[in-house]
Every structure is written in C-alpha cells, then in structure tokens.
Coordinates of C-alpha atoms and ligand atoms in Angstrom, one line a residue:
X1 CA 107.1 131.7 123.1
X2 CA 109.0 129.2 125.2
X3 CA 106.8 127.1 126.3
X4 CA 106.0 126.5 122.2
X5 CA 109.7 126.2 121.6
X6 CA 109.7 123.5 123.7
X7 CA 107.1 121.7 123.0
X8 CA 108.7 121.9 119.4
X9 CA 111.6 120.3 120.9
X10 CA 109.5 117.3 122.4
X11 CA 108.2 116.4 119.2
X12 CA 111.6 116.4 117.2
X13 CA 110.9 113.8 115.2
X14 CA 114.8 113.4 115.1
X15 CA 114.9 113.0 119.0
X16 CA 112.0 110.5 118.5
X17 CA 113.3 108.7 115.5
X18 CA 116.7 107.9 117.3
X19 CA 114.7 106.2 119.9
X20 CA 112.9 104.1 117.2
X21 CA 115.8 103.1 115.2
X22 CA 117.5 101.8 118.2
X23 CA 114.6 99.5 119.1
X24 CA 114.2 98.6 116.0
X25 CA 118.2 97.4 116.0
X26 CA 117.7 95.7 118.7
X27 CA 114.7 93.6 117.4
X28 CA 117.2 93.1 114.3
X29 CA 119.5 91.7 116.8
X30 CA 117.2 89.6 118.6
X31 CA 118.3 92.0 122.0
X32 CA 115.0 92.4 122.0
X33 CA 112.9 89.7 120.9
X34 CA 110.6 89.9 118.1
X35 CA 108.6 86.6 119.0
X36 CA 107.4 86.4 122.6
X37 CA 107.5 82.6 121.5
X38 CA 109.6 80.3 124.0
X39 CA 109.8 78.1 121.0
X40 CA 111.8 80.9 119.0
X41 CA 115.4 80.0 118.7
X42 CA 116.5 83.1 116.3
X43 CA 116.9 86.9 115.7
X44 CA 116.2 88.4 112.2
X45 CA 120.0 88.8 112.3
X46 CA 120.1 84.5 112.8
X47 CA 118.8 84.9 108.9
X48 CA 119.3 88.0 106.9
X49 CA 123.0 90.2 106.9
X50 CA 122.2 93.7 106.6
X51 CA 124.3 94.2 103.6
X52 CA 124.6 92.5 100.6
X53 CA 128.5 92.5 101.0
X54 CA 127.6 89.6 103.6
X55 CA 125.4 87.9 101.0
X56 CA 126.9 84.7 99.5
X57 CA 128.2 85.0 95.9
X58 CA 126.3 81.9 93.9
X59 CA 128.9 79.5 93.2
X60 CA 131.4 80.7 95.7
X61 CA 132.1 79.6 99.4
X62 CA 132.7 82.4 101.0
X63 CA 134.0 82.4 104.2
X64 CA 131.0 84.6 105.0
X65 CA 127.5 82.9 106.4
X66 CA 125.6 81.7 103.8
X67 CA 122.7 83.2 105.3
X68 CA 118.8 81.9 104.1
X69 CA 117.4 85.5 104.0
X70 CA 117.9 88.5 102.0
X71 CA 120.1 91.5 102.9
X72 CA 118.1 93.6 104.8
X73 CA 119.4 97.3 103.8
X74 CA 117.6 99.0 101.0
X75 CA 114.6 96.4 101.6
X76 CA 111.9 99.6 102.3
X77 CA 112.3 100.6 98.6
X78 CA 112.4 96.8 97.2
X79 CA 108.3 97.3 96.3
X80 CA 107.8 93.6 96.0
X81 CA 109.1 91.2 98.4
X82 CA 109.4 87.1 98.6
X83 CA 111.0 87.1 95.0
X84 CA 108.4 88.8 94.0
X85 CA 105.4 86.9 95.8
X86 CA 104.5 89.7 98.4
X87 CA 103.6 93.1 97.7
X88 CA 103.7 94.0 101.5
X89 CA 106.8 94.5 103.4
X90 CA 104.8 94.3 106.9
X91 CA 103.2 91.1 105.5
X92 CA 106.7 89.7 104.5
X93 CA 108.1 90.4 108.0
X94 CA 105.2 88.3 109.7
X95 CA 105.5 85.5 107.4
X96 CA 108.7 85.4 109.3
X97 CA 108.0 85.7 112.6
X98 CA 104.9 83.2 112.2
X99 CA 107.1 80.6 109.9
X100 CA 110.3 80.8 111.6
X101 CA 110.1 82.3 115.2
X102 CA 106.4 80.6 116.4
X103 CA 104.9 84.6 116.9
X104 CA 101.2 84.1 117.6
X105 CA 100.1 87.3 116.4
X106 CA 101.3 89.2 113.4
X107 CA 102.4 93.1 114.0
X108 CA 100.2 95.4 113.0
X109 CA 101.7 98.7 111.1
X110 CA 100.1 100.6 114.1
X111 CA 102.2 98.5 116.7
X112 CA 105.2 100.1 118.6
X113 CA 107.5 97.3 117.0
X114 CA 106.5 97.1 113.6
X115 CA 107.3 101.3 113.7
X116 CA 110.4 101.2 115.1
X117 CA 111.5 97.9 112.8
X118 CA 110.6 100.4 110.2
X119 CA 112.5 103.3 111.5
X120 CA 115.7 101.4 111.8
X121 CA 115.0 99.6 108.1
X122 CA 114.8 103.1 106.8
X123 CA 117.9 104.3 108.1
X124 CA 119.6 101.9 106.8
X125 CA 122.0 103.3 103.6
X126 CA 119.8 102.0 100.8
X127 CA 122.0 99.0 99.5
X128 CA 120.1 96.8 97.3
X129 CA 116.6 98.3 96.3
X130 CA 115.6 96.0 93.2
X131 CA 113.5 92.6 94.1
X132 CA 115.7 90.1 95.7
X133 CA 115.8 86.6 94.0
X134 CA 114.1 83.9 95.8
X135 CA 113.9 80.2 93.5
X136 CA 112.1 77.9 95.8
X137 CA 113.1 74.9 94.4
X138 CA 109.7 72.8 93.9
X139 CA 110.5 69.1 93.7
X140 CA 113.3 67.9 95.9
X141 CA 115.0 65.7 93.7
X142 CA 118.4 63.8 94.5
X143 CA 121.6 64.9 93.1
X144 CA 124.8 63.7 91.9
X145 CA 127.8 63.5 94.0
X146 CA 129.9 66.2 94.6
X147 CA 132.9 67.5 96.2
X148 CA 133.5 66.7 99.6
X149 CA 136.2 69.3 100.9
X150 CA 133.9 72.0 99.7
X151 CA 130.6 70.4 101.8
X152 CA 132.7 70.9 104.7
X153 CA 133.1 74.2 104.1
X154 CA 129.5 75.2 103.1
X155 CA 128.5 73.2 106.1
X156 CA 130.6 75.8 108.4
X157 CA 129.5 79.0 106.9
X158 CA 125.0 77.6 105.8
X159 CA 124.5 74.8 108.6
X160 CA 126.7 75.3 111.8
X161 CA 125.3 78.6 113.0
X162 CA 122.2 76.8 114.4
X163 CA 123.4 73.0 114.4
X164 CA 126.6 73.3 115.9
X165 CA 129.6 71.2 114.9
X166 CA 129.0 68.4 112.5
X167 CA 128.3 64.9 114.7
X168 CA 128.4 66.5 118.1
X169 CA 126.3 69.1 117.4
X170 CA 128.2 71.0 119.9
X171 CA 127.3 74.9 120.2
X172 CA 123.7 74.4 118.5
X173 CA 120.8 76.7 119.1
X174 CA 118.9 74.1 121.3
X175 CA 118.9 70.1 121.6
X176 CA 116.1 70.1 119.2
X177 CA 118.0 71.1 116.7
X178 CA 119.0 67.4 115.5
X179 CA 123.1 66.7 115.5
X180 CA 123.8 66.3 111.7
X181 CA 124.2 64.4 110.1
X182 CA 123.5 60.8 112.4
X183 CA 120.5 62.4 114.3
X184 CA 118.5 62.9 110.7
X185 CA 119.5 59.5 109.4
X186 CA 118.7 57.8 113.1
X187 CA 115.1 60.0 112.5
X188 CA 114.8 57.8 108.9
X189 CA 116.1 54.8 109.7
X190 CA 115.6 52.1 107.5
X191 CA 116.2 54.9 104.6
X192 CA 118.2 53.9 101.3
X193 CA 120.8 56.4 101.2
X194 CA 119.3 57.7 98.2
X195 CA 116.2 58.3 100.2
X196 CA 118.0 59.9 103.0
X197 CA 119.3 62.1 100.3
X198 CA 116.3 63.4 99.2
X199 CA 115.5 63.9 102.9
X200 CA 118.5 66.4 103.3
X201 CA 117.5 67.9 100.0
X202 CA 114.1 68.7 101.1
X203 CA 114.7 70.4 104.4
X204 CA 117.8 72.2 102.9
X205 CA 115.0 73.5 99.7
X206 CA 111.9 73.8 101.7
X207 CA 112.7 74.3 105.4
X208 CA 109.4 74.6 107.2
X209 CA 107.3 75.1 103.9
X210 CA 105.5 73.6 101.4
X211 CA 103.3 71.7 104.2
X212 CA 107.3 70.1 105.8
X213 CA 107.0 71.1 109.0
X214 CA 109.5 72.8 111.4
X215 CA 111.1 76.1 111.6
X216 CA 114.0 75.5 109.9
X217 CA 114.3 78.1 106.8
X218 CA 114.1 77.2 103.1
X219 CA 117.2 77.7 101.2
X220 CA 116.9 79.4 97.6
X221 CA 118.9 78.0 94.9
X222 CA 120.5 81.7 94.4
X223 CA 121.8 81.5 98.6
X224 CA 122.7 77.8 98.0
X225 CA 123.7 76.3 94.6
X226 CA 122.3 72.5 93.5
X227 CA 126.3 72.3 93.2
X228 CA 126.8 73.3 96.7
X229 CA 124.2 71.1 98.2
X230 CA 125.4 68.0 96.6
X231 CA 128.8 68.7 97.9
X232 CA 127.5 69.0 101.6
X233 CA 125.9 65.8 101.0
X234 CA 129.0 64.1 99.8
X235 CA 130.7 64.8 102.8
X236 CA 127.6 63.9 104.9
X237 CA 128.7 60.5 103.4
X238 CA 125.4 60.1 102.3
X239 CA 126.7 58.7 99.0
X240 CA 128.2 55.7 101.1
X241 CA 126.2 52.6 101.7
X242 CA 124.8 53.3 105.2
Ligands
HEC1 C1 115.0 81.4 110.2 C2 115.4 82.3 109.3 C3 114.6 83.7 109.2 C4 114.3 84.5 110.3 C5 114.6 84.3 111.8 C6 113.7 85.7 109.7 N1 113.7 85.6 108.4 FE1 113.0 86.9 107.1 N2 113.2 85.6 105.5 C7 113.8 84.4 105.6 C8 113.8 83.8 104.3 C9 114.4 82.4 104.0 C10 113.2 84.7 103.4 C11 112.9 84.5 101.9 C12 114.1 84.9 101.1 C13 114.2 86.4 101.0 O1 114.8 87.0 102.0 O2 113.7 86.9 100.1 C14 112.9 85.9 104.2 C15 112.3 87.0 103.7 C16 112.1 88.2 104.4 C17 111.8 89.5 103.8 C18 111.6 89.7 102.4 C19 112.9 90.2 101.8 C20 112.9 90.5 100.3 O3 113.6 91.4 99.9 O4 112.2 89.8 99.6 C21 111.8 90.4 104.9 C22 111.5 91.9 104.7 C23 112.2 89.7 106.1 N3 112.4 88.4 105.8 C24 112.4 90.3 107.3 C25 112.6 89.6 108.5 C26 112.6 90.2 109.8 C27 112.4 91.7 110.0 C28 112.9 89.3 110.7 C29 112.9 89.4 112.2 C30 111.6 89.9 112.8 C31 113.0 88.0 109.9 N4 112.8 88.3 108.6 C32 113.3 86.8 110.5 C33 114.4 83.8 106.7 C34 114.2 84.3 108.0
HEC2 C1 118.5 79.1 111.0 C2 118.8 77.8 111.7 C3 119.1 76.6 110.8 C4 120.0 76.6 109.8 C5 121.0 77.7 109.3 C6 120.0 75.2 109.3 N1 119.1 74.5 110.0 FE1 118.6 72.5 109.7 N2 117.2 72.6 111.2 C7 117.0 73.7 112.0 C8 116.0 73.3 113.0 C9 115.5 74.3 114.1 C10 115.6 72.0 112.8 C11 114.6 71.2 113.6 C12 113.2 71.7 113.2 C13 112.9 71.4 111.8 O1 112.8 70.3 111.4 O2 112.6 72.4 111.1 C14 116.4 71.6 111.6 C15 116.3 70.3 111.0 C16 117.1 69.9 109.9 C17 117.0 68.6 109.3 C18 115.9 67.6 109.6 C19 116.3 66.4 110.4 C20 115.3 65.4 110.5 O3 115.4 64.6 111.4 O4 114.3 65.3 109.8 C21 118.0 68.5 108.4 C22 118.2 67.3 107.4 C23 118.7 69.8 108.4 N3 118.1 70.6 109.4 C24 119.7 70.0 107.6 C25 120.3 71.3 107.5 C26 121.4 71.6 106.6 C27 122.1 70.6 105.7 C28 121.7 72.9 106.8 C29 122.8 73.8 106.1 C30 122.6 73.9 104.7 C31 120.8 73.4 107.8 N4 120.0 72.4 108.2 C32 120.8 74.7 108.3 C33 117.6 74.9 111.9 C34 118.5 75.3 110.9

C-alpha cells in the first residue's frame, strides 16, 4: 500500500494549495506580475488593501491610503462585484488588469494565475462579504472651495503613492505620471481655473473610464468624498487666478 499512500500524499490538496496561495500573494503584491505589460506601473496591492481596516472611512482622513479599490478579503463570497455591475469575480479582476495594468489577454478560470489568485483570495479570513459600494460619479462638475490643510493631507494618503511629492513629483511611479499639480495645468494651458478644475475633477471621478483615457483609476465618491476633493483642489490653488 505504499506506493498508494504516497501517491495520496502528492495530491494533498493542502501541499498543493500552499503553493497556490503563495503565488497568488505574490501576484497580490505585484512580486510577480500580473500584466506582462511594460506599460504596467502597479500591483493589485497599488489599489486595493486587503482589509477593510485599511479602507478609508468617508469623511475622514485617515492617515491610512485612501486606496481607489475595494478591500480585497472576503471578495470570493461578495456575489456581485463593481457596486453591483459585475456578476463575475474573474470578469471583475480582468477589467483590472485590461483598464489599469495594459494586460493584453484576460485570464481564463483554467489559467495557472487566475487559480492561484483564487486560492490566495480564498484564504483570506472572510472580512467584508456584502457588495462593496462603488458611486461612479457621472458628470464631473466643479465644486466649491474647500479646506486647504486637509487637501494636503488627502493628497499624501489618495495621490502621492503614484505621483510622488506635490510639484516635484519626486518618488512617482514613472515620468509619465504628470508632477501635480503644474504638469496638468501646463497639459491645459490656456484653461480658466474653473476649467482646470473640472479637469482635476474628472480624472479624480473617472480615471481611465467613461471614454478618458489613461490608466489612472476612477475614484468612487464612498473612497473619496465631493468634500475631500474640493479640499485637494483648494490647496492645488486651483481657486487662485492662474
Ligand atoms: C490602478 C488601480 C487598480 C489596480 C492596479 C487593480 N484594481 Fe481592481 N479595482 C480598482 C477599482 C477602482 C475598482 C472598482 C471599485 C471596487 O473595488 O469595487 C476595482 C475593482 C476590483 C474588484 C471588484 C471588487 C468588488 O468587491 O466589487 C476586484 C475583485 C478587483 N478589482 C481585483 C483586482 C486584482 C486581483 C488586481 C490585480 C490583478 C486589481 N484589481 C488591480 C482599481 C484597481
Ligand atoms: C494608482 C496610481 C494613481 C493614483 C493613486 C493617482 N493617480 Fe493621477 N494619474 C496616474 C497616472 C498613471 C496618470 C497618467 C495617465 C493617465 O492620464 O491616466 C495620472 C494622471 C492624472 C491627471 C491628468 C493630468 C493631465 O495632464 O491631464 C490628474 C489631474 C491626476 N492624475 C490627478 C490625481 C489626483 C488629484 C490624485 C489623488 C486623488 C491622483 N491623480 C491619484 C496615476 C494615479
């Protein structure tokens, strides 16, 4: 009986499993990339905490990241995803990888990655399991001035991660990534500032969707308040007479 023993053994799924989840982690992390892309700047981590914990309280600025994209733990059990628009979790993940990090081929449920993303996804300790919100803001419309001290913070914790420090741009992803904010205003020059506003507001609510192009992500107005926003663009000085 041995040889059947051990031929149990081989096909632990336990043994196999711990395997999975690890690459699966390190697509997470980007340690392994999950766009073959050159154009890719991020990781699934560059987006979406694992735990809702990390996720920004509406209203607040926290000193965590105010990350774009939902926690990820408890998301296998969520049954609907994209607020509600996508009934696929596989289909959810690709919209991802083809919106934000250039992949020129979606997974299929078949493929090595999509398995082992699934595997570590699964493992996760279920955290939130009901829908996440997600309130694309339709028309980018300007917004009334806000408070300054708190734009600089929500610039640090929503906008530094991939544009670096404010005017210098210093530590950003890549030099495509414009320096903010002179390098968007130099793009729009000739702009009323309340034009330029509605540029900001734009990106910031519809990243790379909604036919704008780009791969910059859309911010919901659950991750990033109308308050928030207005604030950032306040200390922008995009309220000044450029
Ligand atoms: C550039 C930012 C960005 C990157 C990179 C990114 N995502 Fe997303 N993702 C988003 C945004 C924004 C949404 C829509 C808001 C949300 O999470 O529901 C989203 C939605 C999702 C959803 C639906 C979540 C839900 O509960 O509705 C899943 C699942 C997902 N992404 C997985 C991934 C995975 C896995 C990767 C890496 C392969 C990845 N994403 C890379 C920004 C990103
Ligand atoms: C996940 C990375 C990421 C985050 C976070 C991010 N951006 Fe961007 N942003 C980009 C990239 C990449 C581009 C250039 C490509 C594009 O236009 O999508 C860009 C472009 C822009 C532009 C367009 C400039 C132009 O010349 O048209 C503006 C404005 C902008 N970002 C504002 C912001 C603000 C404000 C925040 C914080 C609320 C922010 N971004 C957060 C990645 C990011």
């Amino acid at each position: 009986m041995a040889w059947l023993l051990i031929a149990l053994a081989a096909c632990d799924p336990g043994v196999v499993a711990v395997d999975a989840v690890q690459h699966g982690a390190d697509l997470y992390a980007g340690i392994v990339p999950a766009s073959p892309s050159k154009l890719n700047l991020y990781a699934c981590k560059t987006c979406h905490p694992l735990h809702s914990s990390a996720a920004p309280v509406p209203g607040q600025v926290a000193s965590a990241p105010i990350l774009p994209g939902a926690p990820l733990a408890g998301v296998t059990q969520r049954g609907r995803w994209w607020g509600g628009a996508e009934a696929d979790l596989l289909r959810a993940v690709n919209v991802c990888r083809a919106r934000f990090q250039h992949a020129p081929a979606p997974w299929a449920a078949t493929d090595v990655e999509a398995r082992a993303l699934w595997a570590f996804l699964v493992h996760l300790p279920a955290d939130v399991t009901t829908v996440w919100p997600f309130t694309a803001v339709q028309a980018a419309l300007d917004l009334p001035p806000g408070d300054g001290t708190r734009g600089a913070q929500v610039y640090d914790v929503a906008c530094r991660s991939c544009h670096g420090a404010a005017h210098t741009g210093l530590g950003r992803l890549a030099t495509r990534v414009p320096r903010l904010p002179e390098q968007a205003v130099l793009d729009h020059a000739g702009y009323s500032p309340a034009l330029l506003r509605v540029v900001f507001v734009e990106k910031v609510r519809h990243g790379g969707f909604f036919g704008y192009g780009g791969d910059m992500p859309p911010y919901s107005r659950e991750v990033l308040s109308d308050a928030d926003l207005a604030a950032l663009l306040t200390w922008f000085g995009l309220y000044d007479t450029l």
